[in-house]
Short mmCIF file of C-alpha atoms and ligand atoms in Angstrom, two decimals:
data_model
loop_
_atom_site.label_atom_id
_atom_site.label_comp_id
_atom_site.label_asym_id
_atom_site.label_seq_id
_atom_site.Cartn_x
_atom_site.Cartn_y
_atom_site.Cartn_z
CA MET A 166 0.00 0.00 0.00
CA THR A 167 1.35 3.43 -0.84
CA ASP A 168 1.11 6.12 1.76
CA ALA A 169 -1.45 8.77 0.90
CA LEU A 170 -1.05 12.14 2.52
CA THR A 171 -4.12 12.66 4.68
CA SER A 172 -5.27 15.50 6.85
CA GLU A 173 -7.21 13.20 9.15
CA ALA A 174 -4.46 13.25 11.75
CA ALA A 175 -5.41 16.84 12.53
CA PRO A 176 -9.06 17.88 12.75
CA ALA A 177 -9.94 20.98 10.78
CA SER A 178 -9.66 24.36 12.44
CA ALA A 179 -10.76 27.82 11.43
CA LEU A 180 -7.57 28.76 9.58
CA PRO A 181 -8.01 28.09 5.83
CA GLN A 182 -5.33 25.78 4.48
CA SER A 183 -4.47 27.80 1.39
CA ARG A 184 -1.78 30.30 0.43
CA HIS A 185 -3.00 33.87 0.24
CA LEU A 186 -1.17 37.14 -0.42
CA ALA A 187 -3.00 40.24 0.84
CA THR A 188 0.07 42.54 0.74
CA ALA A 189 3.69 42.37 -0.29
CA ILE A 190 5.79 40.19 2.07
CA PRO A 191 6.55 41.52 4.63
CA GLY A 192 3.39 43.64 4.83
CA PRO A 193 3.16 47.15 6.30
CA ARG A 194 2.04 46.03 9.77
CA SER A 195 4.89 43.50 9.99
CA GLN A 196 7.34 46.18 8.90
CA THR A 197 6.19 48.52 11.66
CA LEU A 198 6.40 45.77 14.28
CA HIS A 199 9.85 44.79 13.03
CA GLN A 200 11.07 48.36 13.45
CA GLU A 201 9.74 48.36 17.01
CA ARG A 202 11.49 45.06 17.61
CA GLN A 203 14.78 46.48 16.39
CA ALA A 204 14.50 49.28 18.93
CA GLN A 205 14.08 46.77 21.80
CA VAL A 206 15.63 43.42 20.90
CA THR A 207 19.30 42.54 20.54
CA ASP A 208 20.63 42.43 16.97
CA GLY A 209 22.32 39.16 17.97
CA PHE A 210 19.19 37.25 16.92
CA GLY A 211 19.04 36.72 13.16
CA ILE A 212 15.75 36.64 11.26
CA VAL A 213 14.77 34.43 8.32
CA LEU A 214 11.65 36.40 7.37
CA PRO A 215 10.58 39.55 9.26
CA VAL A 216 6.90 38.66 9.29
CA PHE A 217 4.84 38.74 12.48
CA VAL A 218 2.58 35.74 12.96
CA GLU A 219 -0.94 36.08 14.28
CA GLN A 220 -2.16 32.50 14.01
CA ALA A 221 -0.75 29.17 12.85
CA ASP A 222 -2.28 25.79 12.13
CA ARG A 223 -1.05 22.73 10.21
CA GLY A 224 0.62 24.03 7.01
CA ILE A 225 -0.29 27.71 7.35
CA LEU A 226 1.18 30.72 9.15
CA GLN A 227 -1.16 33.71 9.04
CA ASP A 228 0.54 37.06 9.55
CA VAL A 229 -0.68 40.36 10.98
CA ASP A 230 -1.31 41.72 7.47
CA GLY A 231 -3.70 38.88 6.58
CA ASN A 232 -1.19 36.93 4.45
CA ARG A 233 -1.26 33.16 4.68
CA LEU A 234 2.16 31.60 4.18
CA ILE A 235 2.89 27.94 3.49
CA ASP A 236 5.04 26.65 6.32
CA PHE A 237 8.01 24.60 5.08
CA ALA A 238 9.91 25.28 8.32
CA SER A 239 7.76 24.04 11.25
CA GLY A 240 9.63 26.49 13.49
CA ILE A 241 12.79 24.47 12.67
CA ALA A 242 11.33 20.96 12.90
CA VAL A 243 9.35 21.67 16.06
CA THR A 244 5.66 21.88 15.12
CA SER A 245 5.50 18.51 13.36
CA ILE A 246 1.87 18.02 14.39
CA GLY A 247 1.09 21.68 13.69
CA ALA A 248 1.34 24.77 15.87
CA SER A 249 -2.14 24.42 17.32
CA HIS A 250 -2.99 20.74 17.46
CA PRO A 251 -6.29 20.22 19.33
CA ARG A 252 -4.83 17.56 21.65
CA VAL A 253 -1.93 19.80 22.64
CA ARG A 254 -4.25 22.73 23.27
CA GLU A 255 -6.62 20.60 25.38
CA ARG A 256 -3.97 18.97 27.52
CA VAL A 257 -1.99 22.17 28.09
CA ALA A 258 -5.15 24.16 28.89
CA ALA A 259 -6.25 21.53 31.42
CA GLN A 260 -2.80 21.54 33.07
CA LEU A 261 -2.87 25.36 33.15
CA GLU A 262 -6.00 25.09 35.31
CA ARG A 263 -4.20 22.79 37.79
CA PHE A 264 -0.69 24.31 38.18
CA THR A 265 2.11 25.68 35.99
CA HIS A 266 5.20 24.59 37.92
CA THR A 267 6.46 22.89 41.04
CA CYS A 268 10.05 22.11 40.01
CA PHE A 269 10.41 18.35 39.62
CA MET A 270 13.36 18.36 42.04
CA VAL A 271 11.15 19.85 44.76
CA THR A 272 7.79 18.06 44.41
CA GLU A 273 6.73 15.60 41.73
CA TYR A 274 3.97 15.22 39.12
CA GLU A 275 2.98 12.15 37.15
CA SER A 276 3.21 13.53 33.60
CA PHE A 277 7.02 13.66 33.93
CA THR A 278 7.09 9.90 34.64
CA LYS A 279 4.70 9.20 31.77
CA VAL A 280 6.84 11.11 29.26
CA ALA A 281 9.90 9.21 30.51
CA GLN A 282 8.06 5.90 30.21
CA TRP A 283 7.01 6.57 26.61
CA LEU A 284 10.56 7.51 25.62
CA ASN A 285 12.02 4.48 27.43
CA GLU A 286 9.62 2.24 25.52
CA HIS A 287 9.85 3.87 22.07
CA THR A 288 13.46 4.98 21.59
CA PRO A 289 15.64 2.42 19.78
CA GLY A 290 17.39 -0.16 21.96
CA ASP A 291 16.04 -3.33 23.52
CA PHE A 292 17.46 -2.69 26.97
CA GLU A 293 16.32 -1.21 30.25
CA LYS A 294 16.33 2.59 30.07
CA ARG A 295 15.90 5.68 32.17
CA THR A 296 15.09 9.21 31.02
CA ALA A 297 15.97 12.71 32.21
CA LEU A 298 13.91 15.67 30.98
CA PHE A 299 15.21 19.19 30.40
CA SER A 300 14.01 22.22 28.44
CA THR A 301 16.26 22.78 25.41
CA GLY A 302 18.20 20.64 22.99
CA ALA A 303 21.54 22.09 24.04
CA GLU A 304 20.78 21.14 27.64
CA ALA A 305 20.06 17.56 26.56
CA VAL A 306 23.40 17.39 24.71
CA GLU A 307 25.31 18.85 27.67
CA ASN A 308 23.67 16.42 30.09
CA ALA A 309 24.45 13.46 27.84
CA VAL A 310 28.12 14.45 28.05
CA LYS A 311 27.88 14.81 31.84
CA ILE A 312 26.30 11.35 32.12
CA ALA A 313 28.83 9.74 29.77
CA ARG A 314 31.75 11.24 31.69
CA SER A 315 30.30 10.20 35.02
CA ALA A 316 29.62 6.65 33.82
CA THR A 317 33.00 6.08 32.13
CA GLY A 318 35.39 8.18 34.18
CA ARG A 319 36.73 9.48 30.84
CA SER A 320 36.57 13.05 29.54
CA LYS A 321 36.89 13.37 25.74
CA VAL A 322 34.01 13.71 23.32
CA LEU A 323 34.17 12.84 19.63
CA VAL A 324 32.01 14.88 17.24
CA PHE A 325 31.93 15.17 13.45
CA ASP A 326 32.30 17.60 10.57
CA GLU A 327 29.08 19.48 9.76
CA ALA A 328 27.69 18.70 13.22
CA TYR A 329 25.29 21.01 15.01
CA HIS A 330 24.61 20.44 18.70
CA GLY A 331 23.58 23.86 20.06
CA ARG A 332 24.62 27.31 21.18
CA SER A 333 25.70 26.85 24.83
CA LEU A 334 29.45 26.91 25.47
CA LEU A 335 29.99 23.14 25.41
CA THR A 336 27.61 22.54 22.50
CA MET A 337 29.18 25.40 20.52
CA ALA A 338 32.47 23.57 20.92
CA MET A 339 30.74 20.46 19.55
CA THR A 340 29.19 22.36 16.62
CA ALA A 341 31.31 22.50 13.46
CA LYS A 342 30.41 25.76 11.75
CA ASP A 343 32.13 28.90 12.97
CA ASN A 344 30.02 31.69 11.53
CA PRO A 345 27.48 32.41 12.96
CA TYR A 346 27.46 29.86 15.78
CA ARG A 347 30.94 30.17 17.35
CA LEU A 348 32.37 33.41 15.96
CA ASN A 349 33.88 35.63 18.73
CA PHE A 350 32.47 33.39 21.49
CA GLY A 351 35.57 31.39 22.46
CA PRO A 352 37.52 30.09 24.21
CA PHE A 353 35.58 26.86 24.28
CA PRO A 354 35.61 23.90 26.67
CA ALA A 355 38.46 21.54 25.87
CA GLU A 356 38.28 17.78 25.26
CA VAL A 357 36.08 18.05 22.16
CA VAL A 358 37.63 16.36 19.12
CA ARG A 359 36.25 16.37 15.58
CA ALA A 360 36.41 13.59 12.99
CA ALA A 361 35.40 13.49 9.31
CA SER A 362 31.75 12.86 8.51
CA ALA A 363 30.53 10.50 5.80
CA ASN A 364 29.01 13.12 3.50
CA PRO A 365 28.34 11.28 0.22
CA LEU A 366 28.45 14.47 -1.90
CA ARG A 367 31.46 16.04 -0.17
CA PRO A 368 33.44 13.25 1.47
CA GLY A 369 35.92 15.04 3.70
CA ALA A 370 37.87 11.89 4.51
CA ILE A 371 38.61 11.05 0.88
CA ASN A 372 41.09 12.55 -1.53
CA HIS A 373 39.15 11.94 -4.68
CA ASP A 374 39.45 13.64 -8.04
CA ALA A 375 36.91 16.41 -8.49
CA GLY A 376 34.22 15.18 -10.83
CA ALA A 377 34.85 11.52 -10.01
CA PRO A 378 32.48 10.93 -7.13
CA ALA A 379 33.48 8.27 -4.64
CA SER A 380 31.21 5.29 -4.13
CA ALA A 381 29.11 5.23 -0.98
CA GLU A 382 31.12 2.24 0.28
CA ASP A 383 34.37 4.18 -0.17
CA VAL A 384 32.95 7.20 1.66
CA THR A 385 31.88 5.03 4.59
CA ALA A 386 35.16 3.13 4.77
CA ALA A 387 37.25 6.31 4.60
CA ALA A 388 35.19 8.10 7.25
CA LEU A 389 35.35 5.13 9.62
CA ALA A 390 39.11 4.83 9.12
CA SER A 391 39.39 8.54 9.85
CA THR A 392 37.33 8.08 13.03
CA GLU A 393 39.66 5.31 14.23
CA ALA A 394 42.72 7.42 13.41
CA THR A 395 41.31 10.46 15.22
CA LEU A 396 40.50 8.37 18.30
CA ALA A 397 43.98 6.82 18.31
CA GLU A 398 45.66 10.18 17.90
CA HIS A 399 43.85 11.59 20.95
CA GLY A 400 43.99 8.39 23.00
CA THR A 401 41.06 6.08 22.39
CA GLU A 402 40.90 5.21 26.10
CA ASN A 403 40.24 8.91 26.91
CA PHE A 404 36.91 9.07 25.08
CA ALA A 405 33.69 9.03 27.09
CA ALA A 406 31.31 9.54 24.17
CA MET A 407 30.87 10.02 20.47
CA VAL A 408 27.91 12.18 19.51
CA ILE A 409 26.33 12.06 16.06
CA GLU A 410 23.14 13.23 14.34
CA PRO A 411 21.51 10.40 12.33
CA ILE A 412 20.82 13.03 9.63
CA GLN A 413 22.78 16.23 10.11
CA GLY A 414 20.50 19.23 10.53
CA GLU A 415 21.97 22.75 10.41
CA GLY A 416 25.08 21.24 8.76
CA GLY A 417 23.11 20.63 5.56
CA PHE A 418 20.60 17.78 5.96
CA VAL A 419 23.41 15.37 5.22
CA VAL A 420 22.27 11.75 5.17
CA PRO A 421 25.41 9.80 6.09
CA ALA A 422 26.68 7.21 3.63
CA PRO A 423 25.08 3.80 4.33
CA GLY A 424 26.83 1.84 7.05
CA PHE A 425 28.63 4.81 8.61
CA ILE A 426 26.53 5.01 11.77
CA ALA A 427 26.47 1.22 12.12
CA GLY A 428 30.28 1.39 11.82
CA LEU A 429 30.43 3.98 14.59
CA ARG A 430 28.25 1.68 16.71
CA GLU A 431 30.84 -1.09 16.22
CA ILE A 432 33.79 1.22 17.00
CA ALA A 433 32.07 2.53 20.13
CA ASP A 434 31.39 -1.01 21.37
CA ARG A 435 34.95 -2.13 20.70
CA HIS A 436 36.43 0.76 22.71
CA GLY A 437 33.86 1.13 25.49
CA ILE A 438 32.78 4.55 24.20
CA ILE A 439 29.18 5.66 24.71
CA LEU A 440 27.34 6.31 21.45
CA VAL A 441 25.03 9.30 21.78
CA ILE A 442 22.53 9.73 18.93
CA ASP A 443 21.37 13.34 18.66
CA GLU A 444 17.81 12.92 17.31
CA ILE A 445 16.88 16.47 18.31
CA GLN A 446 16.05 17.53 14.73
CA ALA A 447 15.56 14.20 12.92
CA GLY A 448 13.62 12.35 15.61
CA MET A 449 9.97 12.23 16.67
CA GLY A 450 8.59 11.05 13.34
CA ARG A 451 10.23 13.63 11.09
CA THR A 452 11.89 11.08 8.77
CA GLY A 453 8.97 8.63 8.48
CA THR A 454 10.05 6.45 11.41
CA LEU A 455 9.73 7.55 15.04
CA PHE A 456 13.53 7.86 15.24
CA ALA A 457 15.94 8.39 12.36
CA SER A 458 18.42 5.87 13.78
CA GLU A 459 15.84 3.18 12.91
CA HIS A 460 16.84 3.73 9.25
CA GLU A 461 20.40 2.79 10.24
CA GLY A 462 19.31 -0.31 12.16
CA ILE A 463 21.18 0.75 15.27
CA ALA A 464 20.44 2.10 18.74
CA GLY A 465 22.46 4.66 20.63
CA ASP A 466 23.41 3.97 24.23
CA ILE A 467 21.84 7.39 24.73
CA THR A 468 19.22 9.01 22.47
CA LEU A 469 18.49 12.73 22.60
CA THR A 470 15.15 14.30 21.69
CA ALA A 471 13.81 17.86 21.81
CA LYS A 472 12.39 20.06 19.00
CA ALA A 473 9.21 18.12 17.98
CA LEU A 474 8.90 16.37 21.35
CA ALA A 475 6.27 18.68 22.85
CA GLY A 476 4.34 20.34 20.01
CA GLY A 477 6.12 23.69 20.40
CA LEU A 478 6.54 23.78 24.17
CA PRO A 479 10.13 23.68 25.42
CA LEU A 480 11.05 20.12 26.38
CA SER A 481 14.09 17.94 25.79
CA ALA A 482 15.09 14.47 26.90
CA VAL A 483 18.10 12.24 27.48
CA THR A 484 17.08 8.59 27.27
CA GLY A 485 19.66 5.86 27.77
CA ARG A 486 20.78 2.60 29.26
CA ALA A 487 19.62 2.43 32.87
CA GLU A 488 23.11 1.70 34.21
CA LEU A 489 24.54 4.81 32.48
CA MET A 490 21.69 7.10 33.42
CA ASN A 491 21.89 5.94 37.04
CA ALA A 492 25.68 6.23 37.27
CA VAL A 493 25.34 9.93 38.13
CA HIS A 494 25.28 10.84 41.84
CA ALA A 495 21.91 11.95 43.27
CA GLY A 496 21.41 15.68 42.73
CA GLY A 497 23.92 15.77 39.85
CA LEU A 498 21.26 16.34 37.20
CA GLY A 499 18.33 18.70 37.08
CA GLY A 500 17.25 22.25 36.33
CA THR A 501 14.58 24.59 37.64
CA TYR A 502 12.33 24.21 34.61
CA ALA A 503 13.45 20.71 33.60
CA GLY A 504 10.39 18.80 32.37
CA ASN A 505 7.93 21.62 32.97
CA PRO A 506 4.40 20.22 33.55
CA LEU A 507 2.81 22.17 30.66
CA ALA A 508 5.51 20.85 28.33
CA CYS A 509 5.06 17.29 29.64
CA GLU A 510 1.32 17.43 28.95
CA ALA A 511 2.06 18.70 25.45
CA ALA A 512 4.46 15.77 24.90
CA LEU A 513 1.78 13.30 26.01
CA ALA A 514 -0.53 14.88 23.41
CA VAL A 515 2.17 14.46 20.75
CA PHE A 516 2.56 10.77 21.69
CA GLU A 517 -1.20 10.29 21.35
CA ALA A 518 -1.14 11.94 17.93
CA PHE A 519 1.51 9.42 16.77
CA GLU A 520 -0.42 6.41 18.04
CA ASP A 521 -2.27 5.36 14.89
CA GLY A 522 0.74 5.61 12.57
CA SER A 523 -0.86 8.09 10.18
CA LEU A 524 1.68 10.83 10.93
CA LEU A 525 4.57 8.55 9.99
CA ALA A 526 2.72 7.62 6.80
CA ASN A 527 2.29 11.35 6.12
CA ALA A 528 6.05 11.91 6.47
CA ARG A 529 6.69 9.24 3.86
CA ALA A 530 3.97 10.66 1.58
CA ILE A 531 5.55 14.13 1.84
CA GLU A 532 8.87 12.65 0.74
CA ALA A 533 7.26 10.89 -2.23
CA ALA A 534 5.44 14.05 -3.35
CA ALA A 535 8.52 16.26 -2.97
CA ARG A 536 10.78 13.76 -4.71
CA GLU A 537 8.49 13.67 -7.73
CA VAL A 538 8.45 17.46 -8.09
CA LEU A 539 11.98 18.39 -7.03
CA GLU A 540 14.35 15.52 -7.83
CA PRO A 541 14.14 16.08 -11.63
CA LEU A 542 15.76 19.51 -11.02
CA VAL A 543 19.10 17.74 -10.57
CA ALA A 544 19.02 16.72 -14.24
CA GLU A 545 17.12 19.78 -15.48
CA THR A 546 19.50 22.43 -14.10
CA ASP A 547 23.27 22.89 -13.91
CA SER A 548 23.29 23.94 -10.30
CA VAL A 549 21.03 21.68 -8.25
CA ALA A 550 23.64 19.14 -7.20
CA GLU A 551 21.52 16.91 -5.01
CA PHE A 552 18.04 16.25 -3.69
CA ARG A 553 18.31 14.34 -0.42
CA GLY A 554 16.76 13.55 2.92
CA ARG A 555 14.15 11.31 4.43
CA GLY A 556 10.46 11.74 5.13
CA SER A 557 9.65 15.37 5.79
CA MET A 558 13.32 16.31 6.27
CA LEU A 559 14.44 17.10 2.72
CA ALA A 560 16.98 19.35 1.04
CA LEU A 561 18.29 20.68 -2.25
CA GLU A 562 21.99 21.54 -2.47
CA PHE A 563 23.03 24.24 -4.93
CA ALA A 564 26.47 23.82 -6.49
CA ASP A 565 27.97 24.09 -9.96
CA ARG A 566 27.88 20.91 -11.98
CA GLY A 567 31.25 19.21 -12.16
CA THR A 568 33.25 21.42 -9.80
CA LEU A 569 30.64 21.31 -7.01
CA ALA A 570 31.52 24.93 -6.20
CA PRO A 571 28.85 25.87 -3.63
CA ARG A 572 26.21 28.35 -4.82
CA ALA A 573 24.90 30.02 -1.67
CA ASP A 574 23.82 32.94 -3.88
CA LEU A 575 21.30 30.71 -5.67
CA ALA A 576 19.95 29.17 -2.46
CA LYS A 577 19.51 32.64 -1.02
CA GLU A 578 17.82 34.04 -4.12
CA VAL A 579 15.46 31.06 -4.46
CA SER A 580 14.55 31.31 -0.79
CA ALA A 581 13.91 35.06 -0.99
CA ARG A 582 11.65 34.67 -4.03
CA CYS A 583 9.74 31.82 -2.32
CA HIS A 584 9.19 34.08 0.68
CA ALA A 585 7.86 36.83 -1.58
CA GLN A 586 5.37 34.32 -2.99
CA GLY A 587 4.23 33.18 0.44
CA VAL A 588 6.28 30.00 0.88
CA LEU A 589 8.48 29.91 3.97
CA THR A 590 11.72 28.02 3.24
CA LEU A 591 14.94 27.81 5.27
CA THR A 592 18.55 27.47 4.18
CA CYS A 593 21.34 25.57 5.93
CA GLY A 594 24.69 23.89 5.30
CA THR A 595 28.36 24.59 5.86
CA TYR A 596 28.34 26.82 2.77
CA GLY A 597 24.78 28.12 3.24
CA ASN A 598 23.97 26.62 -0.17
CA VAL A 599 21.22 24.23 0.91
CA ILE A 600 17.47 24.82 0.96
CA ARG A 601 15.87 22.59 3.54
CA LEU A 602 12.25 21.57 3.68
CA LEU A 603 10.57 20.77 6.98
CA PRO A 604 6.83 20.82 6.32
CA PRO A 605 4.69 19.84 9.29
CA LEU A 606 3.58 16.21 9.03
CA VAL A 607 -0.04 17.43 9.06
CA ILE A 608 0.24 19.62 5.94
CA GLY A 609 -2.60 18.90 3.50
CA PRO A 610 -1.82 17.44 0.04
CA ASP A 611 -3.04 20.47 -1.94
CA LEU A 612 -1.09 22.93 0.16
CA LEU A 613 2.03 20.80 -0.12
CA ALA A 614 1.64 20.56 -3.89
CA ASP A 615 1.21 24.33 -4.17
CA GLY A 616 4.33 25.03 -2.11
CA LEU A 617 6.41 22.48 -4.04
CA GLN A 618 5.31 23.95 -7.39
CA VAL A 619 6.27 27.47 -6.26
CA LEU A 620 9.68 26.18 -5.20
CA ARG A 621 10.22 24.20 -8.41
CA LEU A 622 9.27 27.05 -10.75
CA THR A 623 11.35 29.52 -8.75
CA ILE A 624 14.41 27.26 -9.00
CA LEU A 625 13.89 26.90 -12.77
CA ASP A 626 13.67 30.71 -13.10
CA VAL A 627 16.67 31.50 -10.94
CA THR A 628 18.94 28.87 -12.49
CA ALA A 629 17.91 29.93 -16.02
CA GLU A 630 18.75 33.57 -15.22
CA ASP A 631 22.06 32.43 -13.76
CA ASN A 632 22.88 30.53 -16.97
CA ALA A 633 21.93 33.56 -19.09
CA VAL A 634 24.36 35.71 -17.09
CA ALA A 635 27.09 33.08 -17.35
CA ASP A 636 26.59 32.73 -21.13
CA ALA A 637 26.44 36.47 -21.87
CA PRO A 638 29.42 37.68 -23.90
CA ALA A 639 31.90 39.66 -21.80
CA LEU A 640 31.71 43.41 -22.36
CA ALA A 641 34.53 44.64 -24.55
C1 LIG B 81 18.41 22.39 17.35
C2 LIG B 81 19.39 21.33 17.66
C3 LIG B 81 20.07 21.29 18.89
C4 LIG B 81 19.92 22.38 19.93
O1 LIG B 81 18.61 22.50 20.39
P1 LIG B 81 18.16 23.86 21.13
O2 LIG B 81 16.80 23.54 21.65
O3 LIG B 81 18.16 24.94 20.10
O4 LIG B 81 19.14 24.11 22.21
C5 LIG B 81 20.93 20.23 19.12
N1 LIG B 81 21.11 19.26 18.20
C6 LIG B 81 20.49 19.27 17.01
C7 LIG B 81 20.72 18.16 16.04
C8 LIG B 81 19.62 20.31 16.69
O5 LIG B 81 19.02 20.34 15.50
#
């Protein structure tokens, strides 16, 4: 049976699920509010699209000027079941009537246990688990490192090229890209070591001739050999953990070459290193399975979740082998807001929404629809180098044919023109030359088709104009 994209997973609400332009984007009201923001808010926050949102539901963001934008961002992979799912609203509203906070380290509430139980049962790994809840993804990553150090008595952490793990001091050190994430913010915590990733399009561990792409097997073998060499160089016995995203997020939606993560699993086992799978962006159904590591057929000793875990409320989790999670001394983990009761209720609503499997089927249907519309662009243009990803986590990389010179200018121009037409896209990647698509899993088929057509036609326009410029005779 093929997966058909259905809207049944989310009951209809008042917000029409169609694109609508009432003004130019951004509209006058958004422009005024943005000016006011600039007078009050630090410039340190970037902005993808300076549009102020009034209401959001499933695939639509409605702004203060009455425009309805198609949401291909989901607030960066957060609102997978939409930004106003009825179950989330009901559960959070009911909790709001009872209490907003106690601090789980002071007095307890049952929803925290229930979220932990669901994660213990559903994350990959057929072993006894325990879970710790926090608020942000970076906190989950930091706590995984704390737990791994405490359990092993070792200090070093292995991370990979193109990795993104957050913006706190330790997770900045673990993140690969300097600008904007690390620039001017050092010095960073020591003991973080980086190895080559297994990027099939740009295999850092291989010296291959440009234009003669390496086979996936070669990419995997070279990256694993590089991992072993990096560990040996820094003292394999010093490593507490290796941390990897099953599909790299901010680094460019890089799907690792087949066998790479399974190879890391084997290396970790052989050396007594804890394998931490950072599912913060790729997990919670985004890729068509509950967890992206299921595609790799492996389980981390520790699995991290956040982003889509609680339907837009801040919640993150560290779930791992019971003996690791319990190796930490009592009182060593926690946080004032860790596992806030409103966020826990929202997570329970998300779990309920995933129960009948239709959201996972939707993720796979989104991939099929997008592949049909966008993958031909690789052959049709000279500068779409790759269409990649899984489920509703998809990307197009812009680079010149043959040389693979990154074309961030094209990604930026395509994205800007999509925004002007009411389609919210994001870019990412080491070179900023990747457009990533993260539609909510509850987007309707017609809305998805409309957004994909806008993107496809815009790419054809922009790449044709680029060719015309390149072919124009030089001025004498
Ligand atoms: C977003 C992200 C983080 C950090 O999460 P925050 O909630 O922003 O701190 C960590 N790892 C990955 C893979 C992410 O995508």
